[in-house]
PDB file of C-alpha atoms in Angstrom:
ATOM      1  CA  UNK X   1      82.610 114.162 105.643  1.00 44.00           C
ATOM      2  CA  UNK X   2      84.602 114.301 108.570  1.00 44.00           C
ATOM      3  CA  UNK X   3      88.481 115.814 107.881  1.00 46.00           C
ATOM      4  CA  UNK X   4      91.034 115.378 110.332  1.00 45.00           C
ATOM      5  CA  UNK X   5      94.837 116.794 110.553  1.00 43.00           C
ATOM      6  CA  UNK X   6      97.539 115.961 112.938  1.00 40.00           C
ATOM      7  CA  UNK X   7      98.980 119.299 113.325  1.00 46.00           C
ATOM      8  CA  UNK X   8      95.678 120.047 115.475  1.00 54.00           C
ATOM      9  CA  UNK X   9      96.247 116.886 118.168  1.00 64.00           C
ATOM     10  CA  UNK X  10      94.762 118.011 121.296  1.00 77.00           C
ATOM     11  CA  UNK X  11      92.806 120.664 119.907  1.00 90.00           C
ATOM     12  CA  UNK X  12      88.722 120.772 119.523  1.00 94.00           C
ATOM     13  CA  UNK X  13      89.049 121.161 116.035  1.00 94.00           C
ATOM     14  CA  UNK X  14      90.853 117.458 115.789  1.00 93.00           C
ATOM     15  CA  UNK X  15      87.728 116.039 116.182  1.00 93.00           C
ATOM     16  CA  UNK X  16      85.242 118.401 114.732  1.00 95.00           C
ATOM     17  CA  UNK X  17      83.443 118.044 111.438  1.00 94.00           C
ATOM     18  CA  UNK X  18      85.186 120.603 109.088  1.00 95.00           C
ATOM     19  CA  UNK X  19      83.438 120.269 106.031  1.00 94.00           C
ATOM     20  CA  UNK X  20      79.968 121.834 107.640  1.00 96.00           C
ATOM     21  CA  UNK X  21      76.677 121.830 106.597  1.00 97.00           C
ATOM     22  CA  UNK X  22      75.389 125.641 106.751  1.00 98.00           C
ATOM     23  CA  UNK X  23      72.694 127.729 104.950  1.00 98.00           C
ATOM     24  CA  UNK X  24      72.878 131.492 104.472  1.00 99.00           C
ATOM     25  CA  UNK X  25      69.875 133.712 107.134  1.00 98.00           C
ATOM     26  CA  UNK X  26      67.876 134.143 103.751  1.00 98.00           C
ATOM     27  CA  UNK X  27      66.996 130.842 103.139  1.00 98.00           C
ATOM     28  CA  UNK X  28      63.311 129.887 103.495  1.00 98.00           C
ATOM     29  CA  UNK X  29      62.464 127.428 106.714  1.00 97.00           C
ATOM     30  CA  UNK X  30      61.526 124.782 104.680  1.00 97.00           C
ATOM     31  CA  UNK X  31      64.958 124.588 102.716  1.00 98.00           C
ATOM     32  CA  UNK X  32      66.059 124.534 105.943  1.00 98.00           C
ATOM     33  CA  UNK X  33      64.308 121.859 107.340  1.00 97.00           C
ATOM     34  CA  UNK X  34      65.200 119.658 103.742  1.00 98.00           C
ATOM     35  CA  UNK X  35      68.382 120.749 104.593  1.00 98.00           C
ATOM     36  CA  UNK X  36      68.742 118.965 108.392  1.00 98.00           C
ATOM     37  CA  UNK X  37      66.468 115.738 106.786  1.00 97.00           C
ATOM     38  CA  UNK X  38      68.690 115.618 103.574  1.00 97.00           C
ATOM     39  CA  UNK X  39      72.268 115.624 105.294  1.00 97.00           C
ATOM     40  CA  UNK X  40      70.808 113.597 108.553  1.00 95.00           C
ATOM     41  CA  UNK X  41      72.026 116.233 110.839  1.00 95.00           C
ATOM     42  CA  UNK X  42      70.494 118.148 113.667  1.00 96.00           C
ATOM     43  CA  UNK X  43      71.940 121.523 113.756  1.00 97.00           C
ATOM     44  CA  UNK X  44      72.370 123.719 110.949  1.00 98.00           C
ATOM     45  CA  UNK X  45      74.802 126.552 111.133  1.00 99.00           C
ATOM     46  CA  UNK X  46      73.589 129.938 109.113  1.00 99.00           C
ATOM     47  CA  UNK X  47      76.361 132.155 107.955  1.00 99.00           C
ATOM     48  CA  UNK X  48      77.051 134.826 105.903  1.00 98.00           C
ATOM     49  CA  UNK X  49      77.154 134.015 102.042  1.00 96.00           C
ATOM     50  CA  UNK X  50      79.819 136.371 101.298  1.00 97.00           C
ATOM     51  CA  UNK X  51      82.354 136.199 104.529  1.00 98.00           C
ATOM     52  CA  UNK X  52      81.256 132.778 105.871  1.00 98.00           C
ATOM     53  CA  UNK X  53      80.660 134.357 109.294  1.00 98.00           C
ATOM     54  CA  UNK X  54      78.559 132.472 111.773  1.00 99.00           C
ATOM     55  CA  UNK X  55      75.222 134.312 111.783  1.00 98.00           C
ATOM     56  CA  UNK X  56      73.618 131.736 114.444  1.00 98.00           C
ATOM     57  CA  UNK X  57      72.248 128.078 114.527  1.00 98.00           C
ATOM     58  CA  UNK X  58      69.197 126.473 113.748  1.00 98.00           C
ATOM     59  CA  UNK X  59      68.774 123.287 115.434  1.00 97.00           C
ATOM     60  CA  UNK X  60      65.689 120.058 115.093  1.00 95.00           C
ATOM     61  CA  UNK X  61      65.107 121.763 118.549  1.00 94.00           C
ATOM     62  CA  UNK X  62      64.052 124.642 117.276  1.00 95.00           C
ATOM     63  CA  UNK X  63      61.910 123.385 114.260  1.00 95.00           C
ATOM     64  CA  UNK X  64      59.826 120.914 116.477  1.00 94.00           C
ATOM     65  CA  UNK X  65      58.670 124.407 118.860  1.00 93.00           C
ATOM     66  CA  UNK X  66      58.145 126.138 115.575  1.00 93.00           C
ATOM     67  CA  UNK X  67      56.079 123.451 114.290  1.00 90.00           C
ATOM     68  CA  UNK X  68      54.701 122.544 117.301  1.00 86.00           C
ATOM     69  CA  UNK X  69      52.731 125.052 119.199  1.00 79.00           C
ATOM     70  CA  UNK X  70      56.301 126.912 121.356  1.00 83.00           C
ATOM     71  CA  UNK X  71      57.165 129.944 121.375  1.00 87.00           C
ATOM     72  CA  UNK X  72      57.926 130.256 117.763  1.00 89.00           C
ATOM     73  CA  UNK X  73      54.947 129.195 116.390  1.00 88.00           C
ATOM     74  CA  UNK X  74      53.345 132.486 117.060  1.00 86.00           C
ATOM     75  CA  UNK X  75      55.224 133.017 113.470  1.00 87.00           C
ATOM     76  CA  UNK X  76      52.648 130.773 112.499  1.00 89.00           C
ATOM     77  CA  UNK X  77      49.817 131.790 114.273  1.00 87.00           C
ATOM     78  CA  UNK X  78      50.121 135.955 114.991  1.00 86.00           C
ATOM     79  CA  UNK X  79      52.230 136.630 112.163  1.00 88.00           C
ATOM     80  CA  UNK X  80      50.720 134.424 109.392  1.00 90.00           C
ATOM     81  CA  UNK X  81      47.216 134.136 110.935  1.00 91.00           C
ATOM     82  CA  UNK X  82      47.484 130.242 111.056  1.00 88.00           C
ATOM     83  CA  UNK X  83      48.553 130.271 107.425  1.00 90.00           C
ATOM     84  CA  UNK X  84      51.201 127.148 108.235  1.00 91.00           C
ATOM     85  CA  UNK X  85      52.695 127.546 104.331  1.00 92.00           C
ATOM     86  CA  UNK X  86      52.948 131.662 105.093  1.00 92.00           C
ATOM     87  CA  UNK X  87      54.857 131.131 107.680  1.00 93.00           C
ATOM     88  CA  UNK X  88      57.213 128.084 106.177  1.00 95.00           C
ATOM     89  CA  UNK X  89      58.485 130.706 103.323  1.00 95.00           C
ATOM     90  CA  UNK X  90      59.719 132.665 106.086  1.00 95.00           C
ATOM     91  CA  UNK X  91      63.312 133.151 106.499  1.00 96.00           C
ATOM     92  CA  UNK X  92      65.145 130.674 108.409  1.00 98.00           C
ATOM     93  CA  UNK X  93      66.922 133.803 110.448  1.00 96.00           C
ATOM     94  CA  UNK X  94      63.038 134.191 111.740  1.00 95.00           C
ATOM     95  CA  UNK X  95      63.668 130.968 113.797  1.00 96.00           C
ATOM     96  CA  UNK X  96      67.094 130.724 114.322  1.00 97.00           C
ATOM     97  CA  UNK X  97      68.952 131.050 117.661  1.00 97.00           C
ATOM     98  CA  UNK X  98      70.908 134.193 117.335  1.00 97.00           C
ATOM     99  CA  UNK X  99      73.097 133.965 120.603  1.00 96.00           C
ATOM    100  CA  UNK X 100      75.270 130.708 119.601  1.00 96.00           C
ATOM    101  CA  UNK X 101      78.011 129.231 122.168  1.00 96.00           C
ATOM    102  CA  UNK X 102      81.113 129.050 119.925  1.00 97.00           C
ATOM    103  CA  UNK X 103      84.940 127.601 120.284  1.00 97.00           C
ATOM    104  CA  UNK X 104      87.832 128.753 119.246  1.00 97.00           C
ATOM    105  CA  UNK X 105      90.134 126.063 116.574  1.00 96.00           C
ATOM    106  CA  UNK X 106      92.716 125.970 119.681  1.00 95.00           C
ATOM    107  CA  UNK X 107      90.038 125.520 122.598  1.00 96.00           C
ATOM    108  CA  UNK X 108      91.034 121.791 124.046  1.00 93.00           C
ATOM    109  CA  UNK X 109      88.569 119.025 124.340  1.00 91.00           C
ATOM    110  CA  UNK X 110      87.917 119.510 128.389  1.00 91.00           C
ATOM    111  CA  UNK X 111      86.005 123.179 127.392  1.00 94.00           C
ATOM    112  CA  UNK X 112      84.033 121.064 124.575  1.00 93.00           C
ATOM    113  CA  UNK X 113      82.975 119.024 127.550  1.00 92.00           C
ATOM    114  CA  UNK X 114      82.182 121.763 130.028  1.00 93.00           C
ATOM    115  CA  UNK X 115      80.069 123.477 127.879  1.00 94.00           C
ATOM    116  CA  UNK X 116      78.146 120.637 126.375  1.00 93.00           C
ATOM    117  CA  UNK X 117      77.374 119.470 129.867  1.00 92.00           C
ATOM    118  CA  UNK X 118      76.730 123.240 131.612  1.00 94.00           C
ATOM    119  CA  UNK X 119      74.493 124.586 129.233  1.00 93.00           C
ATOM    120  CA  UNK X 120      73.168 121.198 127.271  1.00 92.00           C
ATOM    121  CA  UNK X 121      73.523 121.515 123.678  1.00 93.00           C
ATOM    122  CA  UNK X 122      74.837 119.076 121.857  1.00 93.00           C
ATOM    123  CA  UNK X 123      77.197 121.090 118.842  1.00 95.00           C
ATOM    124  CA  UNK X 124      79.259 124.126 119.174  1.00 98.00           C
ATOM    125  CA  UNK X 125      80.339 125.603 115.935  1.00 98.00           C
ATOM    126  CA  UNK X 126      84.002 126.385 115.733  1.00 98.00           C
ATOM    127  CA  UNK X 127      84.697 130.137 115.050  1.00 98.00           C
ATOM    128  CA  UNK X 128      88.378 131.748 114.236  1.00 97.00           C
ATOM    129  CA  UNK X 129      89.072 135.245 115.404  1.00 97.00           C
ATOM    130  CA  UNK X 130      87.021 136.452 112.598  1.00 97.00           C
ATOM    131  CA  UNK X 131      84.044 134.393 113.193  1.00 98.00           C
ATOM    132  CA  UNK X 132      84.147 132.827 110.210  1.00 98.00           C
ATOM    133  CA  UNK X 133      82.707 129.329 110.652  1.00 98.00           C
ATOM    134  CA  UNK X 134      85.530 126.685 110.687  1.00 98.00           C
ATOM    135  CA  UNK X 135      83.932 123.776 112.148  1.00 98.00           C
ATOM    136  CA  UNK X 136      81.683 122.214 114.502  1.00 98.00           C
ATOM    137  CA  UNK X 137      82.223 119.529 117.831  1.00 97.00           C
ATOM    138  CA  UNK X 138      79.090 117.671 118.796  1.00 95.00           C
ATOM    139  CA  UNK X 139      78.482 115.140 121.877  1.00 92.00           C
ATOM    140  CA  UNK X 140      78.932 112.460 119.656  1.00 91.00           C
ATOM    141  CA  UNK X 141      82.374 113.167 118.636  1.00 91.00           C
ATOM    142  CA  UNK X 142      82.830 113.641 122.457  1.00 89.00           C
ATOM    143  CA  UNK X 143      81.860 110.236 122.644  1.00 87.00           C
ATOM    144  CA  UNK X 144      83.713 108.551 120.131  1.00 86.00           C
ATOM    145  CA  UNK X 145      86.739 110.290 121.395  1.00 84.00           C
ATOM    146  CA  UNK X 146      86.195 109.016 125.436  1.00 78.00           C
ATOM    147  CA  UNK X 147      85.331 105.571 123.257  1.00 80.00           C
ATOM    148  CA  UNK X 148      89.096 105.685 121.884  1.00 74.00           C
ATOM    149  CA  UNK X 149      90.752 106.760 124.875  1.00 65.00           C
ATOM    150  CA  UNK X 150      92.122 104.203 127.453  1.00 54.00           C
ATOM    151  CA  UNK X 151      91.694 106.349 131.130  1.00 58.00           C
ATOM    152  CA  UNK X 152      90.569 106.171 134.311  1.00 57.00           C
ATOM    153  CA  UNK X 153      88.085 108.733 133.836  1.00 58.00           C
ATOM    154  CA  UNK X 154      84.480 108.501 135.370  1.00 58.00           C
ATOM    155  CA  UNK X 155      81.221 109.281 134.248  1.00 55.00           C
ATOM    156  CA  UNK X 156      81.117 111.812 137.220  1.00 58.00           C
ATOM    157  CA  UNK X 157      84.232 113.695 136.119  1.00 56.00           C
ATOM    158  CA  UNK X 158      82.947 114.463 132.710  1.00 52.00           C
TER     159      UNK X 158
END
């Protein structure tokens, strides 16, 4: 699932996942949560159907406090009255992170890093000019990237 081109060498989107695994802010939480098991994956862009604009991210994160007992399992419990299947037909934009950290296609690999390390997270979708949703870099690809390359670089510099 991972597509590669050489015309984008030294660019974020080199090693991103292209072909992404998104759902559109109408579909229910479960189908969301069969969604992340199904494809083995741990963030799930939403976009827009129609314009395949990034929307925001749902992430296993977010799921677990949803499930269990954070902040957004008062859907669950004030909205739904403790009415667990209520609240699981709820649209996924309902949990959802709506502020997403993004990159640009030509953002190099060093801003990949910096943000992945200053704020955390472990994907950032890739977003053209339009926001349209063109890929998305996680730590691992980070990894398998520092795994390839032969440098002097130290664990303290990244």
């Amino acid at each position: 699932m991972h597509t590669r081109h050489a015309t984008d060498q030294g660019t974020v989107i080199s090693i991103a996942t292209r072909h992404v695994i998104s759902a559109p802010p109408t579909m229910r939480i479960f189908g969301a949560i069969e969604t992340l098991t199904q494809w083995g994956v741990r963030r799930l862009p939403i976009v827009d159907p129609g314009t395949h604009r990034l929307k925001g991210i749902l992430t296993a994160r977010d799921v677990i406090d949803f499930l269990g007992g954070g902040e957004k399992f008062n859907l669950i419990n004030v909205k739904h009255d403790g009415n667990f299947l209520a609240a699981i037909n709820e649209s996924v934009s309902r949990i959802m992170k709506h502020e997403v950290r993004t990159l640009s296609p030509g953002a190099n690999l060093q801003e990949a890093i910096n943000i992945i390390v200053e704020t955390r997270i472990g994907g950032i979708p890739i977003v053209d000019s339009e926001g349209v949703l063109t890929g998305i870099v996680t730590e691992r690809d980070v990894l398998k990237v520092l795994c390839r390359t032969h440098s002097n670089l130290r664990v303290r510099d990244v």
